[in-house]
Short mmCIF file of C-alpha atoms in Angstrom, two decimals:
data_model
loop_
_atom_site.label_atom_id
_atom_site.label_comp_id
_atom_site.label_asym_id
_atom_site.label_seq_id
_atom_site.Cartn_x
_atom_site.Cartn_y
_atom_site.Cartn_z
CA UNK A 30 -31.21 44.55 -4.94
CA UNK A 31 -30.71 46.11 -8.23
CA UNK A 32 -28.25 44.36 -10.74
CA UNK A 33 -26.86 46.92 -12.62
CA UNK A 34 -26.33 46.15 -16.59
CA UNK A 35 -23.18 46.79 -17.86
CA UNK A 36 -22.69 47.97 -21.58
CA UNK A 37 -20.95 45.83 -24.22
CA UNK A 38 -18.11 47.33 -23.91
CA UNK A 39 -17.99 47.67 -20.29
CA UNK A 40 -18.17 43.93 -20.21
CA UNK A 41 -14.90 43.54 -22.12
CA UNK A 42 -13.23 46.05 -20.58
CA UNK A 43 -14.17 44.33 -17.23
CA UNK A 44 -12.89 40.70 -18.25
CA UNK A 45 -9.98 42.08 -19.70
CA UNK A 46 -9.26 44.00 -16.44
CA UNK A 47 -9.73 40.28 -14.83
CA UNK A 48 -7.57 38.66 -17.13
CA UNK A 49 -4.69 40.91 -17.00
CA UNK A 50 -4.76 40.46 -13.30
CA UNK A 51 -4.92 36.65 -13.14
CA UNK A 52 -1.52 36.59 -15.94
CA UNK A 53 -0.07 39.56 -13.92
CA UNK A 54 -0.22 36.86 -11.05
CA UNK A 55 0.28 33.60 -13.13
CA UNK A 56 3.63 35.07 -14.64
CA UNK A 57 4.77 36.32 -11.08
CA UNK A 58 4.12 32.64 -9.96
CA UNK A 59 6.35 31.65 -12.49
CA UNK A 60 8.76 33.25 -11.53
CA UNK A 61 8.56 32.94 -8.39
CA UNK A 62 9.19 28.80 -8.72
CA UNK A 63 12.55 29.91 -10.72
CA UNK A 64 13.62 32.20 -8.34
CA UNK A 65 13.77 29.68 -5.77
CA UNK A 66 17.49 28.24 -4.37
CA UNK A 67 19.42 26.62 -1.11
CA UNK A 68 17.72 29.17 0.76
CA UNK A 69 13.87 27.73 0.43
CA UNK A 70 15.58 24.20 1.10
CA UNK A 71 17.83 25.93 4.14
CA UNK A 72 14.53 26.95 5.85
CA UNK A 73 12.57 23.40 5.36
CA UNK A 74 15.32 21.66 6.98
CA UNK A 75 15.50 24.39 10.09
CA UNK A 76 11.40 24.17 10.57
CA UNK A 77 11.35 20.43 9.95
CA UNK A 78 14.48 19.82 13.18
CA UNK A 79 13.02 22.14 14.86
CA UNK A 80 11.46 21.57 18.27
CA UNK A 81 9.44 23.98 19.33
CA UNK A 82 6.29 25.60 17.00
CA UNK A 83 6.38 27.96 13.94
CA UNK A 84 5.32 31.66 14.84
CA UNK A 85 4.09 33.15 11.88
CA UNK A 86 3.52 36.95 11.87
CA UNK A 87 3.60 39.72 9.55
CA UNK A 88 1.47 43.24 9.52
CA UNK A 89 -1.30 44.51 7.25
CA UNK A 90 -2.09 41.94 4.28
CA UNK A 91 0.91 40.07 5.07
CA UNK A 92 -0.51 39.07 8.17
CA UNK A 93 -4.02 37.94 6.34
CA UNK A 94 -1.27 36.01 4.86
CA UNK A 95 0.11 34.85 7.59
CA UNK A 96 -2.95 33.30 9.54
CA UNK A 97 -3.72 31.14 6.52
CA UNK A 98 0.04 29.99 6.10
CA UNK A 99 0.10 29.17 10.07
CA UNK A 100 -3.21 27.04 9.53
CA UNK A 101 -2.38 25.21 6.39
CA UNK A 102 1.11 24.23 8.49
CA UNK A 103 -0.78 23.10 11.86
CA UNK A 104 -3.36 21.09 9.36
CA UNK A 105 -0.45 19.40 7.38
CA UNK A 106 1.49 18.38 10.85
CA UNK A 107 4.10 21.50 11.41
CA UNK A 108 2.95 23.25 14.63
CA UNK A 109 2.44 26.86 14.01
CA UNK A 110 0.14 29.78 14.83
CA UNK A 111 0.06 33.48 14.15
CA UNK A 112 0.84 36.21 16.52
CA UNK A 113 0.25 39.78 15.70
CA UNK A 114 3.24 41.90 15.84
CA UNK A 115 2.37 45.05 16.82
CA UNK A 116 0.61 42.83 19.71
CA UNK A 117 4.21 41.68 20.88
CA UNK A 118 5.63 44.68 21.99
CA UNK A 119 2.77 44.25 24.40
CA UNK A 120 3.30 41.03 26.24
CA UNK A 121 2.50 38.98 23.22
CA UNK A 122 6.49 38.02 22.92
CA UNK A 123 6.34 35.56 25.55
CA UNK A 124 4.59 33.21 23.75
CA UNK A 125 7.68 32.81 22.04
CA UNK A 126 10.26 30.32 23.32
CA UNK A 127 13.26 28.99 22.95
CA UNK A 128 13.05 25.88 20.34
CA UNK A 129 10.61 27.95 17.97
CA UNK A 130 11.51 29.41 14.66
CA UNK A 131 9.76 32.83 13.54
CA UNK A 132 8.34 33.28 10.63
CA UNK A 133 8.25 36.70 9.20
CA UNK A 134 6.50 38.25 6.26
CA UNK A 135 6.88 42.14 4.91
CA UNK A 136 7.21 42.54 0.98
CA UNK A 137 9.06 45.44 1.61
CA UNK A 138 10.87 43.97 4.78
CA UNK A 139 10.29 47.39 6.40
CA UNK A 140 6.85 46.98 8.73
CA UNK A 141 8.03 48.54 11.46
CA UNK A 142 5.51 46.58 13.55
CA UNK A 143 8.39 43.82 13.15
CA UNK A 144 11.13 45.77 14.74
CA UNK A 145 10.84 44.56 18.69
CA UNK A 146 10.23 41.15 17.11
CA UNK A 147 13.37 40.94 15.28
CA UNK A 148 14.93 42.69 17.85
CA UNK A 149 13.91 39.75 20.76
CA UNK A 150 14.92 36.88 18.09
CA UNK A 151 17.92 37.90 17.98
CA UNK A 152 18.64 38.61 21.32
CA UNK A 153 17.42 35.74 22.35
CA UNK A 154 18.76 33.04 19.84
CA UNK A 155 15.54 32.50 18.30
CA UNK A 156 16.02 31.25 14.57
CA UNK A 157 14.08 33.89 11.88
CA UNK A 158 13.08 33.30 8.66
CA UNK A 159 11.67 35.96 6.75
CA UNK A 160 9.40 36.03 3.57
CA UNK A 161 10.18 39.35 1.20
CA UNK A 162 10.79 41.37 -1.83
CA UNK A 163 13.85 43.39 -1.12
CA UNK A 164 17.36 41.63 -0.13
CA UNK A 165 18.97 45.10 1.29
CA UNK A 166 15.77 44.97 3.93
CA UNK A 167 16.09 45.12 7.29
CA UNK A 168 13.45 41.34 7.42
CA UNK A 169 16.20 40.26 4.70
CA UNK A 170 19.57 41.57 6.26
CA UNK A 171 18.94 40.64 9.87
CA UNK A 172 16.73 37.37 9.06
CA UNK A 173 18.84 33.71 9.45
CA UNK A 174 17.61 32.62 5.97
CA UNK A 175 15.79 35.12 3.76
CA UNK A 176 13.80 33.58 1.39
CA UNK A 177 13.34 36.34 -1.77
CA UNK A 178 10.32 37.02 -3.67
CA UNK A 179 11.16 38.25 -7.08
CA UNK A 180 10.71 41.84 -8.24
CA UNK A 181 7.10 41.60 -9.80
CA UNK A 182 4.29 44.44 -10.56
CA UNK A 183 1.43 44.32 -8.36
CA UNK A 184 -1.65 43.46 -10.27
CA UNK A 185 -2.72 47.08 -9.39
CA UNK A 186 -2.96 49.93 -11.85
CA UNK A 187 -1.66 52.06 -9.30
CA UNK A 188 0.80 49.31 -8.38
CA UNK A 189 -0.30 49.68 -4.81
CA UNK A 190 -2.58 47.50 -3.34
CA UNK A 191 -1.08 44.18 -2.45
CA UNK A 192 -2.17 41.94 -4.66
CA UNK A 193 0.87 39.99 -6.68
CA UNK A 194 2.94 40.03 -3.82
CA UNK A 195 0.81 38.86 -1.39
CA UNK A 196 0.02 35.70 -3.72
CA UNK A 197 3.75 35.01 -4.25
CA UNK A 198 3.93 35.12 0.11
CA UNK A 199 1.00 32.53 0.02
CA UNK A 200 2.43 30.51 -2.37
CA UNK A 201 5.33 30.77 -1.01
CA UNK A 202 3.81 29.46 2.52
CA UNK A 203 2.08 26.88 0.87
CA UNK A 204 5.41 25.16 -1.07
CA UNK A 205 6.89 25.51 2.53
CA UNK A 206 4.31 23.41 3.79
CA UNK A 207 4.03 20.73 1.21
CA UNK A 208 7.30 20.47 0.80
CA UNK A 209 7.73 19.40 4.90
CA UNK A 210 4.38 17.22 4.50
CA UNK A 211 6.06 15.16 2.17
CA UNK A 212 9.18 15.13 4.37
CA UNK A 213 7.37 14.18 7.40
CA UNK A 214 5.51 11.30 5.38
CA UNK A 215 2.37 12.67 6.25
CA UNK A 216 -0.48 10.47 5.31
CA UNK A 217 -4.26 10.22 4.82
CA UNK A 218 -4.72 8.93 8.41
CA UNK A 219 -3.03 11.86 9.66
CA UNK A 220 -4.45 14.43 7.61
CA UNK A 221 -8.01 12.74 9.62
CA UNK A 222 -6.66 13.73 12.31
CA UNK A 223 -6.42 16.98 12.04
CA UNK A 224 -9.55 17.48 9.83
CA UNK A 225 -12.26 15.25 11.93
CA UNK A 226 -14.97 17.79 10.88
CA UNK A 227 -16.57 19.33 7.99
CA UNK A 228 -16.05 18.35 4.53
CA UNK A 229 -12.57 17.29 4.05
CA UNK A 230 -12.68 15.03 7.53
CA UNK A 231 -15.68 13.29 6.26
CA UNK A 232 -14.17 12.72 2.46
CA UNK A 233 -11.57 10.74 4.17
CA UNK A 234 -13.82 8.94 6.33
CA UNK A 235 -13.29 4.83 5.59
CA UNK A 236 -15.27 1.79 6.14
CA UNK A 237 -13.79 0.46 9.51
CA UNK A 238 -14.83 3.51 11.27
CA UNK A 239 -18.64 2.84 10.65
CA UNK A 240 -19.05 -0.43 9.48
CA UNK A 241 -21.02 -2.87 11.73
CA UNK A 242 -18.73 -5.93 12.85
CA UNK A 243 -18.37 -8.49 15.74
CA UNK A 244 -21.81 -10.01 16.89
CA UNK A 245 -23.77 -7.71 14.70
CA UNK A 246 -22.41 -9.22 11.65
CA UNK A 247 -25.03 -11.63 9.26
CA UNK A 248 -22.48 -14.33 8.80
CA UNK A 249 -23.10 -17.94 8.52
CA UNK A 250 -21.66 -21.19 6.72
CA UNK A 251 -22.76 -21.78 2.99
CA UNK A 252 -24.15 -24.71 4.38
CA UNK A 253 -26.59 -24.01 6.67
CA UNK A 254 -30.54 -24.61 5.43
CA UNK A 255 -32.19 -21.81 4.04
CA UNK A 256 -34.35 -21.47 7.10
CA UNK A 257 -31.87 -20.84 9.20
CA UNK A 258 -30.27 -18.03 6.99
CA UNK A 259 -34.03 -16.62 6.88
CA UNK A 260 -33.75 -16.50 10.51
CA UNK A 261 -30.60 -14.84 10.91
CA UNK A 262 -31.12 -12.02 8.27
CA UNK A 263 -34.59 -11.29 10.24
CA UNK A 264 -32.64 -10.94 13.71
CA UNK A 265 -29.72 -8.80 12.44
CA UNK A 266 -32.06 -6.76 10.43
CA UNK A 267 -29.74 -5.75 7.56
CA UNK A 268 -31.83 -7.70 4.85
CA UNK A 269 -29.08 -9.83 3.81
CA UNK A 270 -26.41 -12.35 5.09
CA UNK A 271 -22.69 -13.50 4.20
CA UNK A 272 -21.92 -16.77 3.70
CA UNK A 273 -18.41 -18.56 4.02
CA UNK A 274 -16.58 -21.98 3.18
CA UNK A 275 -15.56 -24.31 5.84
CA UNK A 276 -12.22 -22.08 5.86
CA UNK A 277 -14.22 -18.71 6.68
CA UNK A 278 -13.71 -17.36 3.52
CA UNK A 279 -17.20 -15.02 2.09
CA UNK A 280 -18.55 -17.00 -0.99
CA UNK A 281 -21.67 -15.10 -1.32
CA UNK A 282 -24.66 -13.45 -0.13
CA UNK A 283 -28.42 -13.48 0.48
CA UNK A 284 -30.08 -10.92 0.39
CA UNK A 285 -34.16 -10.51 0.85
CA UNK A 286 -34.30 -9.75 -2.99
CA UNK A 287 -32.61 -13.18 -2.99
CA UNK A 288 -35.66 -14.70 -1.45
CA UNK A 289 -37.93 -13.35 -3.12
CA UNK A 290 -37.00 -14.19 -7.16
CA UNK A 291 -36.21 -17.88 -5.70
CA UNK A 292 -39.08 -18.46 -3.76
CA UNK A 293 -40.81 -21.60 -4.35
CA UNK A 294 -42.52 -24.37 -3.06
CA UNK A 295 -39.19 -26.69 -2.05
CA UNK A 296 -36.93 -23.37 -0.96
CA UNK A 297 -36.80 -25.03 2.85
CA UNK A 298 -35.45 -27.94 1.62
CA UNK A 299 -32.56 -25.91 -0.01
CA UNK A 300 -28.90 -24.68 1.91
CA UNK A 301 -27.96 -21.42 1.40
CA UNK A 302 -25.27 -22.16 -1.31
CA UNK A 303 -28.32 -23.48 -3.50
CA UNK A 304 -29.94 -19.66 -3.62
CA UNK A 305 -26.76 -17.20 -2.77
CA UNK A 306 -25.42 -14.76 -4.96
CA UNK A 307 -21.90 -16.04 -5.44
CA UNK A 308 -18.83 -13.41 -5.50
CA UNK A 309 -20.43 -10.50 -4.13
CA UNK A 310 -19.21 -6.86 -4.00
CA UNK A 311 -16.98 -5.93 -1.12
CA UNK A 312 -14.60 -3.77 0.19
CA UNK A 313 -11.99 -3.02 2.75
CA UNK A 314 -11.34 -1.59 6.10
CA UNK A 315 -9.67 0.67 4.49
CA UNK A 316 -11.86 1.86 1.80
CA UNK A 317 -13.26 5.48 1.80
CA UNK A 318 -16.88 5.52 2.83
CA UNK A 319 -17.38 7.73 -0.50
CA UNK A 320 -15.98 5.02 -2.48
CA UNK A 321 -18.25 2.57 -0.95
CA UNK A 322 -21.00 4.09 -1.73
CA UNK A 323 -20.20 4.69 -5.00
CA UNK A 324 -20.09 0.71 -5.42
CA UNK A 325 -23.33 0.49 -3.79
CA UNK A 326 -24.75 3.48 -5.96
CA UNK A 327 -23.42 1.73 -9.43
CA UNK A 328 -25.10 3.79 -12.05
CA UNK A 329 -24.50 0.75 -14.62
CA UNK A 330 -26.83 -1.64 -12.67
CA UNK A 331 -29.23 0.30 -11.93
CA UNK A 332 -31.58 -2.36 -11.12
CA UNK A 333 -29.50 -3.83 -9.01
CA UNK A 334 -28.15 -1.19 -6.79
CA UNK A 335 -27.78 -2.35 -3.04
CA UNK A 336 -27.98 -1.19 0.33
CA UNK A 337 -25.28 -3.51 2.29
CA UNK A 338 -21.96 -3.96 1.55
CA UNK A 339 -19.59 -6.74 3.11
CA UNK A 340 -16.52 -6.16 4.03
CA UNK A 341 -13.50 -7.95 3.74
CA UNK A 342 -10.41 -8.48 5.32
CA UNK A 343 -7.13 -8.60 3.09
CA UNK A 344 -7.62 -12.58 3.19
CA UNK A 345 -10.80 -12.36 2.49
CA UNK A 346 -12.66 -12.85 5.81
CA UNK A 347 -15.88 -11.23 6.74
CA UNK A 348 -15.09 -8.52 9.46
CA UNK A 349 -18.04 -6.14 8.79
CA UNK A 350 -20.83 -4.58 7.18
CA UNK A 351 -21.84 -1.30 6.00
CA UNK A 352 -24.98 -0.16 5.14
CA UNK A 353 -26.31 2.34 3.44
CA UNK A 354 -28.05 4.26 6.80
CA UNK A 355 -24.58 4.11 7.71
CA UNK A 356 -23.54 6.52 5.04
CA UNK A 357 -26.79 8.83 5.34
CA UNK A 358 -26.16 8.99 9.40
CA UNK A 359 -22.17 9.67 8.47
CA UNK A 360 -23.27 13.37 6.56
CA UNK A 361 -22.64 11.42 2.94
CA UNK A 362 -25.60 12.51 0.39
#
């Protein structure tokens, strides 16, 4: 492939081309977030008592739109999809029911792709909100709550292509959905559960959902002889072992590093609590596997990185172990 070179000053003139786009579209933003009344908070109270799904749908780039406004509101706990609506005037309108709210989006509020659409939600009592530009519209006039996007230039020369106004309908989709995530309380566990895959699922993997536990775990009284702690590290096969007081609280570890700086002639003759590493590093059930590793990884001891980590219950129990396989076999690098 041949890269071509661009002159000095076709350089500048392209970043300043760039630049006047992205403040074109950082200004419109702006006023976008002051342009915003009862209306936005209107619609997030009809979506969020609503019982049915949200059907998103809008024609051309506001459909683009629309696919990634339905997905970020299915992945943040609002049921949605996107239907095509030119493809509802041909059977697509009955997946459309009773206890759903459409979603429309047209800058110009004029797709006449949207017609039928409008034309069935009103018909049949279906609640409509629509996303656009122009309050004399028909999306704005016939709509239950019309929520406005202000009057900005598109980023185009020409003033044509879509470009502002389809970033003020995203962001507008996005502030919809965000807001109603925080309404619903939606946590970290539920965001796993719709993200089990891929990167995001696995950053907000934690512990208890790999972590080694029940008879697997290398746990043991502080008390017992060293031989028998030998014994029980070489039939787990973790290299190391947790140790606990006589109320089953951890108090240390050995590990085979352990071992190996203390041998010496009278180590037999020694309990565990003579040789184990007191206060050991831990964590919780419900610690991230990334932050676990980064414990284990600890660029400040270098020399003493490790490859186990116990983990702890909130009274400080043993109730498993993670090791560092477990983190490689998990997809974490």
């Amino acid at each position: 492939m041949t890269i071509v070179k661009l002159s000095e000053s076709g350089q500048k003139q392209g970043l300043a081309t760039a630049v006047r786009v992205l403040e074109t579209e950082a200004k419109a933003l702006q006023e976008l977030s002051a342009f915003l009344n009862d209306s936005f908070l209107q619609a997030v109270e009809m979506i969020f008592t609503a019982e049915g799904r949200v059907v998103v749908t809008g024609m051309g780039k506001s459909g683009h739109v629309g696919k990634k406004i339905a997905a970020t509101l299915a992945s943040t706990g609002t049921p949605a999809f996107f239907v095509h609506p030119a493809e509802t005037s041909h059977g697509d309108m009955g997946m459309i029911v009773r206890g759903d709210i459409v979603l429309a989006l047209s800058n110009s509020g004029e797709a006449k792709e949207l017609n039928d659409l409008i034309e069935y939600t009103r018909r049949f009592a279906i609640p409509l909100i629509g996303i656009t530009s122009r309050p004399d519209s028909t999306l704005a006039t016939r709509a239950d709550i019309a929520l406005m996007l202000p009057p900005c230039p598109e980023a185009c020369p020409n003033g044509l292509a879509p470009t502002t106004s389809t970033t003020l309908t995203m962001a507008m989709g996005d502030a919809l959905a965000v807001t109603l995530l925080e309404k619903k309380g939606f946590t970290e566990k539920d965001f796993k559960v719709f993200h089990p895959g891929g990167k995001l699922g696995q950053q907000l993997m934690k512990v208890s959902e790999i972590m080694h536990k029940g008879e697997q775990l290398p746990v043991a009284s502080e008390n017992i002889p060293v031989s028998e702690a030998i014994d029980i590290i070489t039939k787990k096969g973790f290299g190391c072992i947790g140790l606990t007081d006589k109320n089953g609280l951890l108090t240390g570890i050995i590990t085979d590093g352990d071992i190996r700086r203390k041998l010496s002639a009278d180590i037999l003759t020694k309990t565990a609590k003579d040789i184990m590493t007191s206060g050991p590093k831990t964590a919780s059930p419900d610690t991230l596997v990334a932050e676990a590793m980064a414990v284990m990884n600890d660029l400040k001891n270098a020399f003493r990185r490790i490859t186990c980590l116990l983990v702890v219950d909130a009274a400080g129990k043993p109730v498993g172990l993670l090791h560092i396989h477990d983190c490689l076999r998990a997809g974490f690098a």
